[in-house]
């Protein structure tokens, strides 16, 4: 099954992992952003942390077979992914039910490129919803 995820959180896949190492700068991260000092390193690392959080959450119940890197348009990050196990995230009538439950309330990092005044946790329903999942059947 293929799914799409949309979120207001900055989940840019930068590839920046680990603690700051002055011997590694300058370089360009996977999103083509220059990393020139500890500030830009930590910013890119926090974006990557958010991406890692989301990918770990969607991997809790099944193995991801295809995962697209997130793209940003109008302050919304979007990506698609596939899993081999049908209905791993919920029944046919609500195929994202368990995924939404797994994600709800998980802390996320803010003050990156994301929407301002964002609650620093994933909210999967209601007026303050900040992440959406949909099955692409």
PDB file of N, CA and C in Angstrom, residues 10-110:
ATOM      1  N   UNK A  10       8.916  21.096  10.053  1.00  0.00           N
ATOM      2  CA  UNK A  10      10.051  21.064   9.137  1.00  0.00           C
ATOM      3  C   UNK A  10      10.729  19.704   9.264  1.00  0.00           C
ATOM      4  N   UNK A  11      10.496  18.841   8.279  1.00  0.00           N
ATOM      5  CA  UNK A  11      11.081  17.506   8.253  1.00  0.00           C
ATOM      6  C   UNK A  11      12.056  17.376   7.080  1.00  0.00           C
ATOM      7  N   UNK A  12      12.765  18.451   6.778  1.00  0.00           N
ATOM      8  CA  UNK A  12      13.737  18.431   5.690  1.00  0.00           C
ATOM      9  C   UNK A  12      14.774  17.345   5.945  1.00  0.00           C
ATOM     10  N   UNK A  13      14.977  16.489   4.964  1.00  0.00           N
ATOM     11  CA  UNK A  13      15.981  15.420   5.070  1.00  0.00           C
ATOM     12  C   UNK A  13      17.344  16.006   4.701  1.00  0.00           C
ATOM     13  N   UNK A  14      18.128  16.353   5.713  1.00  0.00           N
ATOM     14  CA  UNK A  14      19.423  17.009   5.484  1.00  0.00           C
ATOM     15  C   UNK A  14      20.586  16.030   5.466  1.00  0.00           C
ATOM     16  N   UNK A  15      20.413  14.891   6.104  1.00  0.00           N
ATOM     17  CA  UNK A  15      21.507  13.940   6.217  1.00  0.00           C
ATOM     18  C   UNK A  15      22.530  14.301   7.284  1.00  0.00           C
ATOM     19  N   UNK A  16      22.293  15.381   8.019  1.00  0.00           N
ATOM     20  CA  UNK A  16      23.231  15.806   9.064  1.00  0.00           C
ATOM     21  C   UNK A  16      22.921  15.010  10.335  1.00  0.00           C
ATOM     22  N   UNK A  17      23.888  14.200  10.739  1.00  0.00           N
ATOM     23  CA  UNK A  17      23.722  13.373  11.929  1.00  0.00           C
ATOM     24  C   UNK A  17      24.906  13.587  12.861  1.00  0.00           C
ATOM     25  N   UNK A  18      24.702  13.268  14.105  1.00  0.00           N
ATOM     26  CA  UNK A  18      25.788  13.378  15.071  1.00  0.00           C
ATOM     27  C   UNK A  18      26.022  14.792  15.551  1.00  0.00           C
ATOM     28  N   UNK A  19      26.972  14.907  16.467  1.00  0.00           N
ATOM     29  CA  UNK A  19      27.329  16.192  17.048  1.00  0.00           C
ATOM     30  C   UNK A  19      28.206  16.996  16.093  1.00  0.00           C
ATOM     31  N   UNK A  20      28.229  18.300  16.302  1.00  0.00           N
ATOM     32  CA  UNK A  20      29.018  19.214  15.481  1.00  0.00           C
ATOM     33  C   UNK A  20      30.495  18.809  15.469  1.00  0.00           C
ATOM     34  N   UNK A  21      31.056  18.795  14.273  1.00  0.00           N
ATOM     35  CA  UNK A  21      32.482  18.501  14.095  1.00  0.00           C
ATOM     36  C   UNK A  21      33.073  19.583  13.201  1.00  0.00           C
ATOM     37  N   UNK A  22      33.884  20.440  13.772  1.00  0.00           N
ATOM     38  CA  UNK A  22      34.461  21.555  13.011  1.00  0.00           C
ATOM     39  C   UNK A  22      35.303  21.067  11.845  1.00  0.00           C
ATOM     40  N   UNK A  23      35.840  19.872  11.953  1.00  0.00           N
ATOM     41  CA  UNK A  23      36.675  19.336  10.874  1.00  0.00           C
ATOM     42  C   UNK A  23      35.859  18.961   9.637  1.00  0.00           C
ATOM     43  N   UNK A  24      34.537  18.877   9.759  1.00  0.00           N
ATOM     44  CA  UNK A  24      33.697  18.502   8.623  1.00  0.00           C
ATOM     45  C   UNK A  24      33.132  19.696   7.862  1.00  0.00           C
ATOM     46  N   UNK A  25      33.250  20.887   8.413  1.00  0.00           N
ATOM     47  CA  UNK A  25      32.704  22.064   7.730  1.00  0.00           C
ATOM     48  C   UNK A  25      33.807  22.773   6.952  1.00  0.00           C
ATOM     49  N   UNK A  26      33.478  23.428   5.879  1.00  0.00           N
ATOM     50  CA  UNK A  26      32.151  23.606   5.283  1.00  0.00           C
ATOM     51  C   UNK A  26      31.790  22.431   4.365  1.00  0.00           C
ATOM     52  N   UNK A  27      30.474  22.227   4.203  1.00  0.00           N
ATOM     53  CA  UNK A  27      29.948  21.256   3.249  1.00  0.00           C
ATOM     54  C   UNK A  27      28.507  21.632   2.937  1.00  0.00           C
ATOM     55  N   UNK A  28      27.921  20.961   1.988  1.00  0.00           N
ATOM     56  CA  UNK A  28      26.526  21.180   1.613  1.00  0.00           C
ATOM     57  C   UNK A  28      25.733  19.951   2.010  1.00  0.00           C
ATOM     58  N   UNK A  29      24.629  20.149   2.742  1.00  0.00           N
ATOM     59  CA  UNK A  29      23.840  18.995   3.189  1.00  0.00           C
ATOM     60  C   UNK A  29      22.995  18.436   2.044  1.00  0.00           C
ATOM     61  N   UNK A  30      22.226  17.393   2.312  1.00  0.00           N
ATOM     62  CA  UNK A  30      21.435  16.727   1.274  1.00  0.00           C
ATOM     63  C   UNK A  30      20.324  17.597   0.695  1.00  0.00           C
ATOM     64  N   UNK A  31      19.979  18.681   1.390  1.00  0.00           N
ATOM     65  CA  UNK A  31      18.966  19.597   0.866  1.00  0.00           C
ATOM     66  C   UNK A  31      19.602  20.793   0.147  1.00  0.00           C
ATOM     67  N   UNK A  32      20.901  20.673  -0.118  1.00  0.00           N
ATOM     68  CA  UNK A  32      21.688  21.711  -0.809  1.00  0.00           C
ATOM     69  C   UNK A  32      21.841  22.996  -0.011  1.00  0.00           C
ATOM     70  N   UNK A  33      21.810  22.879   1.304  1.00  0.00           N
ATOM     71  CA  UNK A  33      22.024  24.022   2.180  1.00  0.00           C
ATOM     72  C   UNK A  33      23.467  24.018   2.653  1.00  0.00           C
ATOM     73  N   UNK A  34      24.162  25.150   2.559  1.00  0.00           N
ATOM     74  CA  UNK A  34      25.550  25.193   3.050  1.00  0.00           C
ATOM     75  C   UNK A  34      25.618  25.071   4.573  1.00  0.00           C
ATOM     76  N   UNK A  35      26.483  24.202   5.038  1.00  0.00           N
ATOM     77  CA  UNK A  35      26.738  24.047   6.472  1.00  0.00           C
ATOM     78  C   UNK A  35      28.128  24.617   6.701  1.00  0.00           C
ATOM     79  N   UNK A  36      28.161  25.773   7.376  1.00  0.00           N
ATOM     80  CA  UNK A  36      29.418  26.511   7.499  1.00  0.00           C
ATOM     81  C   UNK A  36      29.911  26.674   8.926  1.00  0.00           C
ATOM     82  N   UNK A  37      29.034  26.406   9.919  1.00  0.00           N
ATOM     83  CA  UNK A  37      29.425  26.612  11.310  1.00  0.00           C
ATOM     84  C   UNK A  37      28.508  25.787  12.217  1.00  0.00           C
ATOM     85  N   UNK A  38      28.698  25.912  13.509  1.00  0.00           N
ATOM     86  CA  UNK A  38      27.916  25.118  14.462  1.00  0.00           C
ATOM     87  C   UNK A  38      26.430  25.466  14.422  1.00  0.00           C
ATOM     88  N   UNK A  39      26.107  26.730  14.178  1.00  0.00           N
ATOM     89  CA  UNK A  39      24.698  27.142  14.132  1.00  0.00           C
ATOM     90  C   UNK A  39      23.984  26.487  12.958  1.00  0.00           C
ATOM     91  N   UNK A  40      24.578  26.543  11.773  1.00  0.00           N
ATOM     92  CA  UNK A  40      23.931  25.925  10.613  1.00  0.00           C
ATOM     93  C   UNK A  40      23.925  24.402  10.727  1.00  0.00           C
ATOM     94  N   UNK A  41      24.966  23.837  11.356  1.00  0.00           N
ATOM     95  CA  UNK A  41      25.001  22.389  11.603  1.00  0.00           C
ATOM     96  C   UNK A  41      23.813  21.984  12.492  1.00  0.00           C
ATOM     97  N   UNK A  42      23.638  22.666  13.620  1.00  0.00           N
ATOM     98  CA  UNK A  42      22.590  22.299  14.568  1.00  0.00           C
ATOM     99  C   UNK A  42      21.191  22.503  13.984  1.00  0.00           C
ATOM    100  N   UNK A  43      21.013  23.519  13.189  1.00  0.00           N
ATOM    101  CA  UNK A  43      19.731  23.756  12.526  1.00  0.00           C
ATOM    102  C   UNK A  43      19.405  22.580  11.599  1.00  0.00           C
ATOM    103  N   UNK A  44      20.373  22.209  10.754  1.00  0.00           N
ATOM    104  CA  UNK A  44      20.182  21.087   9.833  1.00  0.00           C
ATOM    105  C   UNK A  44      20.018  19.778  10.594  1.00  0.00           C
ATOM    106  N   UNK A  45      20.723  19.629  11.699  1.00  0.00           N
ATOM    107  CA  UNK A  45      20.593  18.419  12.510  1.00  0.00           C
ATOM    108  C   UNK A  45      19.189  18.310  13.085  1.00  0.00           C
ATOM    109  N   UNK A  46      18.613  19.425  13.529  1.00  0.00           N
ATOM    110  CA  UNK A  46      17.258  19.397  14.087  1.00  0.00           C
ATOM    111  C   UNK A  46      16.210  19.096  13.017  1.00  0.00           C
ATOM    112  N   UNK A  47      16.406  19.608  11.806  1.00  0.00           N
ATOM    113  CA  UNK A  47      15.514  19.245  10.702  1.00  0.00           C
ATOM    114  C   UNK A  47      15.579  17.733  10.476  1.00  0.00           C
ATOM    115  N   UNK A  48      16.783  17.193  10.445  1.00  0.00           N
ATOM    116  CA  UNK A  48      16.986  15.755  10.254  1.00  0.00           C
ATOM    117  C   UNK A  48      16.375  14.958  11.405  1.00  0.00           C
ATOM    118  N   UNK A  49      16.476  15.460  12.624  1.00  0.00           N
ATOM    119  CA  UNK A  49      15.869  14.786  13.783  1.00  0.00           C
ATOM    120  C   UNK A  49      14.352  14.647  13.596  1.00  0.00           C
ATOM    121  N   UNK A  50      13.699  15.700  13.138  1.00  0.00           N
ATOM    122  CA  UNK A  50      12.256  15.626  12.894  1.00  0.00           C
ATOM    123  C   UNK A  50      11.947  14.577  11.824  1.00  0.00           C
ATOM    124  N   UNK A  51      12.731  14.545  10.757  1.00  0.00           N
ATOM    125  CA  UNK A  51      12.549  13.557   9.693  1.00  0.00           C
ATOM    126  C   UNK A  51      12.738  12.142  10.250  1.00  0.00           C
ATOM    127  N   UNK A  52      13.757  11.960  11.063  1.00  0.00           N
ATOM    128  CA  UNK A  52      14.011  10.644  11.666  1.00  0.00           C
ATOM    129  C   UNK A  52      12.865  10.225  12.579  1.00  0.00           C
ATOM    130  N   UNK A  53      12.293  11.169  13.313  1.00  0.00           N
ATOM    131  CA  UNK A  53      11.161  10.859  14.186  1.00  0.00           C
ATOM    132  C   UNK A  53       9.989  10.333  13.381  1.00  0.00           C
ATOM    133  N   UNK A  54       9.645  11.023  12.305  1.00  0.00           N
ATOM    134  CA  UNK A  54       8.520  10.591  11.466  1.00  0.00           C
ATOM    135  C   UNK A  54       8.796   9.225  10.848  1.00  0.00           C
ATOM    136  N   UNK A  55       9.984   9.016  10.314  1.00  0.00           N
ATOM    137  CA  UNK A  55      10.273   7.718   9.674  1.00  0.00           C
ATOM    138  C   UNK A  55      10.281   6.585  10.704  1.00  0.00           C
ATOM    139  N   UNK A  56      10.723   6.863  11.917  1.00  0.00           N
ATOM    140  CA  UNK A  56      10.673   5.831  12.957  1.00  0.00           C
ATOM    141  C   UNK A  56       9.231   5.501  13.332  1.00  0.00           C
ATOM    142  N   UNK A  57       8.385   6.507  13.390  1.00  0.00           N
ATOM    143  CA  UNK A  57       6.980   6.272  13.722  1.00  0.00           C
ATOM    144  C   UNK A  57       6.283   5.416  12.663  1.00  0.00           C
ATOM    145  N   UNK A  58       6.527   5.708  11.394  1.00  0.00           N
ATOM    146  CA  UNK A  58       5.856   4.917  10.351  1.00  0.00           C
ATOM    147  C   UNK A  58       6.471   3.526  10.206  1.00  0.00           C
ATOM    148  N   UNK A  59       7.625   3.320  10.826  1.00  0.00           N
ATOM    149  CA  UNK A  59       8.277   2.007  10.787  1.00  0.00           C
ATOM    150  C   UNK A  59       7.934   1.142  11.998  1.00  0.00           C
ATOM    151  N   UNK A  60       7.155   1.640  12.931  1.00  0.00           N
ATOM    152  CA  UNK A  60       6.847   0.876  14.143  1.00  0.00           C
ATOM    153  C   UNK A  60       6.097  -0.422  13.855  1.00  0.00           C
ATOM    154  N   UNK A  61       5.187  -0.403  12.905  1.00  0.00           N
ATOM    155  CA  UNK A  61       4.311  -1.556  12.673  1.00  0.00           C
ATOM    156  C   UNK A  61       4.678  -2.397  11.464  1.00  0.00           C
ATOM    157  N   UNK A  62       5.456  -1.858  10.573  1.00  0.00           N
ATOM    158  CA  UNK A  62       5.814  -2.602   9.360  1.00  0.00           C
ATOM    159  C   UNK A  62       7.042  -1.981   8.725  1.00  0.00           C
ATOM    160  N   UNK A  63       7.649  -2.712   7.836  1.00  0.00           N
ATOM    161  CA  UNK A  63       8.838  -2.239   7.129  1.00  0.00           C
ATOM    162  C   UNK A  63       8.419  -1.325   5.976  1.00  0.00           C
ATOM    163  N   UNK A  64       9.107  -0.209   5.822  1.00  0.00           N
ATOM    164  CA  UNK A  64       8.856   0.686   4.693  1.00  0.00           C
ATOM    165  C   UNK A  64       9.588   0.118   3.485  1.00  0.00           C
ATOM    166  N   UNK A  65       8.894   0.003   2.354  1.00  0.00           N
ATOM    167  CA  UNK A  65       9.572  -0.530   1.167  1.00  0.00           C
ATOM    168  C   UNK A  65      10.061   0.577   0.241  1.00  0.00           C
ATOM    169  N   UNK A  66       9.350   1.671   0.165  1.00  0.00           N
ATOM    170  CA  UNK A  66       9.781   2.817  -0.641  1.00  0.00           C
ATOM    171  C   UNK A  66       9.447   4.080   0.135  1.00  0.00           C
ATOM    172  N   UNK A  67      10.444   4.951   0.282  1.00  0.00           N
ATOM    173  CA  UNK A  67      10.268   6.187   1.044  1.00  0.00           C
ATOM    174  C   UNK A  67      10.814   7.349   0.229  1.00  0.00           C
ATOM    175  N   UNK A  68       9.950   8.294  -0.105  1.00  0.00           N
ATOM    176  CA  UNK A  68      10.373   9.484  -0.827  1.00  0.00           C
ATOM    177  C   UNK A  68      10.869  10.524   0.165  1.00  0.00           C
ATOM    178  N   UNK A  69      11.829  11.338  -0.245  1.00  0.00           N
ATOM    179  CA  UNK A  69      12.256  12.457   0.594  1.00  0.00           C
ATOM    180  C   UNK A  69      11.148  13.500   0.624  1.00  0.00           C
ATOM    181  N   UNK A  70      11.010  14.191   1.742  1.00  0.00           N
ATOM    182  CA  UNK A  70       9.964  15.208   1.834  1.00  0.00           C
ATOM    183  C   UNK A  70      10.260  16.416   0.950  1.00  0.00           C
ATOM    184  N   UNK A  71       9.188  17.013   0.445  1.00  0.00           N
ATOM    185  CA  UNK A  71       9.288  18.259  -0.307  1.00  0.00           C
ATOM    186  C   UNK A  71       8.430  19.298   0.413  1.00  0.00           C
ATOM    187  N   UNK A  72       8.799  20.555   0.241  1.00  0.00           N
ATOM    188  CA  UNK A  72       8.081  21.643   0.907  1.00  0.00           C
ATOM    189  C   UNK A  72       7.391  22.513  -0.127  1.00  0.00           C
ATOM    190  N   UNK A  73       6.118  22.814   0.128  1.00  0.00           N
ATOM    191  CA  UNK A  73       5.363  23.760  -0.682  1.00  0.00           C
ATOM    192  C   UNK A  73       4.396  24.487   0.239  1.00  0.00           C
ATOM    193  N   UNK A  74       4.469  25.797   0.267  1.00  0.00           N
ATOM    194  CA  UNK A  74       3.577  26.638   1.074  1.00  0.00           C
ATOM    195  C   UNK A  74       3.558  26.211   2.544  1.00  0.00           C
ATOM    196  N   UNK A  75       4.740  26.042   3.134  1.00  0.00           N
ATOM    197  CA  UNK A  75       4.897  25.675   4.547  1.00  0.00           C
ATOM    198  C   UNK A  75       4.279  24.331   4.927  1.00  0.00           C
ATOM    199  N   UNK A  76       4.155  23.436   3.956  1.00  0.00           N
ATOM    200  CA  UNK A  76       3.702  22.067   4.212  1.00  0.00           C
ATOM    201  C   UNK A  76       4.725  21.116   3.619  1.00  0.00           C
ATOM    202  N   UNK A  77       5.215  20.200   4.447  1.00  0.00           N
ATOM    203  CA  UNK A  77       6.141  19.174   3.972  1.00  0.00           C
ATOM    204  C   UNK A  77       5.332  17.940   3.635  1.00  0.00           C
ATOM    205  N   UNK A  78       5.619  17.339   2.476  1.00  0.00           N
ATOM    206  CA  UNK A  78       4.866  16.195   1.974  1.00  0.00           C
ATOM    207  C   UNK A  78       5.833  15.117   1.517  1.00  0.00           C
ATOM    208  N   UNK A  79       5.477  13.871   1.798  1.00  0.00           N
ATOM    209  CA  UNK A  79       6.232  12.748   1.261  1.00  0.00           C
ATOM    210  C   UNK A  79       5.307  11.547   1.129  1.00  0.00           C
ATOM    211  N   UNK A  80       5.707  10.614   0.290  1.00  0.00           N
ATOM    212  CA  UNK A  80       4.963   9.375   0.108  1.00  0.00           C
ATOM    213  C   UNK A  80       5.842   8.204   0.500  1.00  0.00           C
ATOM    214  N   UNK A  81       5.190   7.127   0.905  1.00  0.00           N
ATOM    215  CA  UNK A  81       5.906   5.908   1.251  1.00  0.00           C
ATOM    216  C   UNK A  81       5.024   4.708   0.971  1.00  0.00           C
ATOM    217  N   UNK A  82       5.673   3.563   0.835  1.00  0.00           N
ATOM    218  CA  UNK A  82       4.965   2.312   0.602  1.00  0.00           C
ATOM    219  C   UNK A  82       5.339   1.307   1.662  1.00  0.00           C
ATOM    220  N   UNK A  83       4.384   0.434   1.955  1.00  0.00           N
ATOM    221  CA  UNK A  83       4.628  -0.702   2.840  1.00  0.00           C
ATOM    222  C   UNK A  83       4.108  -1.951   2.140  1.00  0.00           C
ATOM    223  N   UNK A  84       4.715  -3.082   2.438  1.00  0.00           N
ATOM    224  CA  UNK A  84       4.316  -4.330   1.792  1.00  0.00           C
ATOM    225  C   UNK A  84       3.111  -4.966   2.467  1.00  0.00           C
ATOM    226  N   UNK A  85       2.918  -4.694   3.749  1.00  0.00           N
ATOM    227  CA  UNK A  85       1.839  -5.312   4.510  1.00  0.00           C
ATOM    228  C   UNK A  85       0.563  -4.485   4.373  1.00  0.00           C
ATOM    229  N   UNK A  86      -0.439  -5.052   3.717  1.00  0.00           N
ATOM    230  CA  UNK A  86      -1.718  -4.350   3.564  1.00  0.00           C
ATOM    231  C   UNK A  86      -2.373  -4.139   4.925  1.00  0.00           C
ATOM    232  N   UNK A  87      -2.885  -2.966   5.136  1.00  0.00           N
ATOM    233  CA  UNK A  87      -3.638  -2.603   6.329  1.00  0.00           C
ATOM    234  C   UNK A  87      -2.833  -2.778   7.617  1.00  0.00           C
ATOM    235  N   UNK A  88      -1.534  -2.518   7.547  1.00  0.00           N
ATOM    236  CA  UNK A  88      -0.686  -2.557   8.743  1.00  0.00           C
ATOM    237  C   UNK A  88      -1.027  -1.412   9.695  1.00  0.00           C
ATOM    238  N   UNK A  89      -1.612  -0.341   9.153  1.00  0.00           N
ATOM    239  CA  UNK A  89      -1.905   0.843   9.960  1.00  0.00           C
ATOM    240  C   UNK A  89      -3.378   0.999  10.300  1.00  0.00           C
ATOM    241  N   UNK A  90      -4.188   0.026   9.960  1.00  0.00           N
ATOM    242  CA  UNK A  90      -5.608   0.114  10.284  1.00  0.00           C
ATOM    243  C   UNK A  90      -6.450  -0.718   9.339  1.00  0.00           C
ATOM    244  N   UNK A  91      -7.733  -0.854   9.653  1.00  0.00           N
ATOM    245  CA  UNK A  91      -8.634  -1.655   8.816  1.00  0.00           C
ATOM    246  C   UNK A  91      -8.942  -0.960   7.489  1.00  0.00           C
ATOM    247  N   UNK A  92      -9.536  -1.693   6.611  1.00  0.00           N
ATOM    248  CA  UNK A  92      -9.850  -1.180   5.269  1.00  0.00           C
ATOM    249  C   UNK A  92     -10.666   0.106   5.317  1.00  0.00           C
ATOM    250  N   UNK A  93     -11.578   0.220   6.260  1.00  0.00           N
ATOM    251  CA  UNK A  93     -12.428   1.421   6.338  1.00  0.00           C
ATOM    252  C   UNK A  93     -11.696   2.632   6.905  1.00  0.00           C
ATOM    253  N   UNK A  94     -10.557   2.417   7.578  1.00  0.00           N
ATOM    254  CA  UNK A  94      -9.742   3.523   8.101  1.00  0.00           C
ATOM    255  C   UNK A  94      -8.276   3.088   8.114  1.00  0.00           C
ATOM    256  N   UNK A  95      -7.635   3.034   6.955  1.00  0.00           N
ATOM    257  CA  UNK A  95      -6.298   2.435   6.832  1.00  0.00           C
ATOM    258  C   UNK A  95      -5.152   3.215   7.474  1.00  0.00           C
ATOM    259  N   UNK A  96      -5.436   4.357   8.097  1.00  0.00           N
ATOM    260  CA  UNK A  96      -4.385   5.100   8.807  1.00  0.00           C
ATOM    261  C   UNK A  96      -4.681   5.243  10.298  1.00  0.00           C
ATOM    262  N   UNK A  97      -5.694   4.564  10.786  1.00  0.00           N
ATOM    263  CA  UNK A  97      -6.129   4.694  12.175  1.00  0.00           C
ATOM    264  C   UNK A  97      -5.007   4.429  13.178  1.00  0.00           C
ATOM    265  N   UNK A  98      -4.284   3.344  13.043  1.00  0.00           N
ATOM    266  CA  UNK A  98      -3.220   3.009  13.994  1.00  0.00           C
ATOM    267  C   UNK A  98      -2.015   3.925  13.833  1.00  0.00           C
ATOM    268  N   UNK A  99      -1.734   4.325  12.624  1.00  0.00           N
ATOM    269  CA  UNK A  99      -0.629   5.251  12.369  1.00  0.00           C
ATOM    270  C   UNK A  99      -0.903   6.590  13.043  1.00  0.00           C
ATOM    271  N   UNK A 100      -2.130   7.072  12.935  1.00  0.00           N
ATOM    272  CA  UNK A 100      -2.504   8.316  13.603  1.00  0.00           C
ATOM    273  C   UNK A 100      -2.376   8.178  15.119  1.00  0.00           C
ATOM    274  N   UNK A 101      -2.796   7.051  15.652  1.00  0.00           N
ATOM    275  CA  UNK A 101      -2.695   6.809  17.085  1.00  0.00           C
ATOM    276  C   UNK A 101      -1.232   6.751  17.533  1.00  0.00           C
ATOM    277  N   UNK A 102      -0.382   6.100  16.747  1.00  0.00           N
ATOM    278  CA  UNK A 102       1.047   6.003  17.077  1.00  0.00           C
ATOM    279  C   UNK A 102       1.712   7.371  17.099  1.00  0.00           C
ATOM    280  N   UNK A 103       1.289   8.255  16.222  1.00  0.00           N
ATOM    281  CA  UNK A 103       1.937   9.562  16.074  1.00  0.00           C
ATOM    282  C   UNK A 103       1.411  10.619  17.043  1.00  0.00           C
ATOM    283  N   UNK A 104       0.176  10.507  17.441  1.00  0.00           N
ATOM    284  CA  UNK A 104      -0.446  11.560  18.240  1.00  0.00           C
ATOM    285  C   UNK A 104       0.297  11.782  19.558  1.00  0.00           C
ATOM    286  N   UNK A 105       0.693  13.043  19.811  1.00  0.00           N
ATOM    287  CA  UNK A 105       1.350  13.419  21.051  1.00  0.00           C
ATOM    288  C   UNK A 105       2.858  13.261  21.069  1.00  0.00           C
ATOM    289  N   UNK A 106       3.446  12.827  19.967  1.00  0.00           N
ATOM    290  CA  UNK A 106       4.908  12.657  19.916  1.00  0.00           C
ATOM    291  C   UNK A 106       5.568  14.031  19.781  1.00  0.00           C
ATOM    292  N   UNK A 107       6.583  14.324  20.599  1.00  0.00           N
ATOM    293  CA  UNK A 107       7.258  15.624  20.529  1.00  0.00           C
ATOM    294  C   UNK A 107       8.015  15.828  19.219  1.00  0.00           C
ATOM    295  N   UNK A 108       8.001  17.066  18.769  1.00  0.00           N
ATOM    296  CA  UNK A 108       8.734  17.460  17.566  1.00  0.00           C
ATOM    297  C   UNK A 108       9.473  18.764  17.861  1.00  0.00           C
ATOM    298  N   UNK A 109      10.527  19.010  17.104  1.00  0.00           N
ATOM    299  CA  UNK A 109      11.289  20.245  17.254  1.00  0.00           C
ATOM    300  C   UNK A 109      10.654  21.350  16.418  1.00  0.00           C
ATOM    301  N   UNK A 110      10.593  22.546  16.998  1.00  0.00           N
ATOM    302  CA  UNK A 110      10.004  23.688  16.292  1.00  0.00           C
ATOM    303  C   UNK A 110      11.054  24.777  16.121  1.00  0.00           C
TER     304      UNK A 110
END
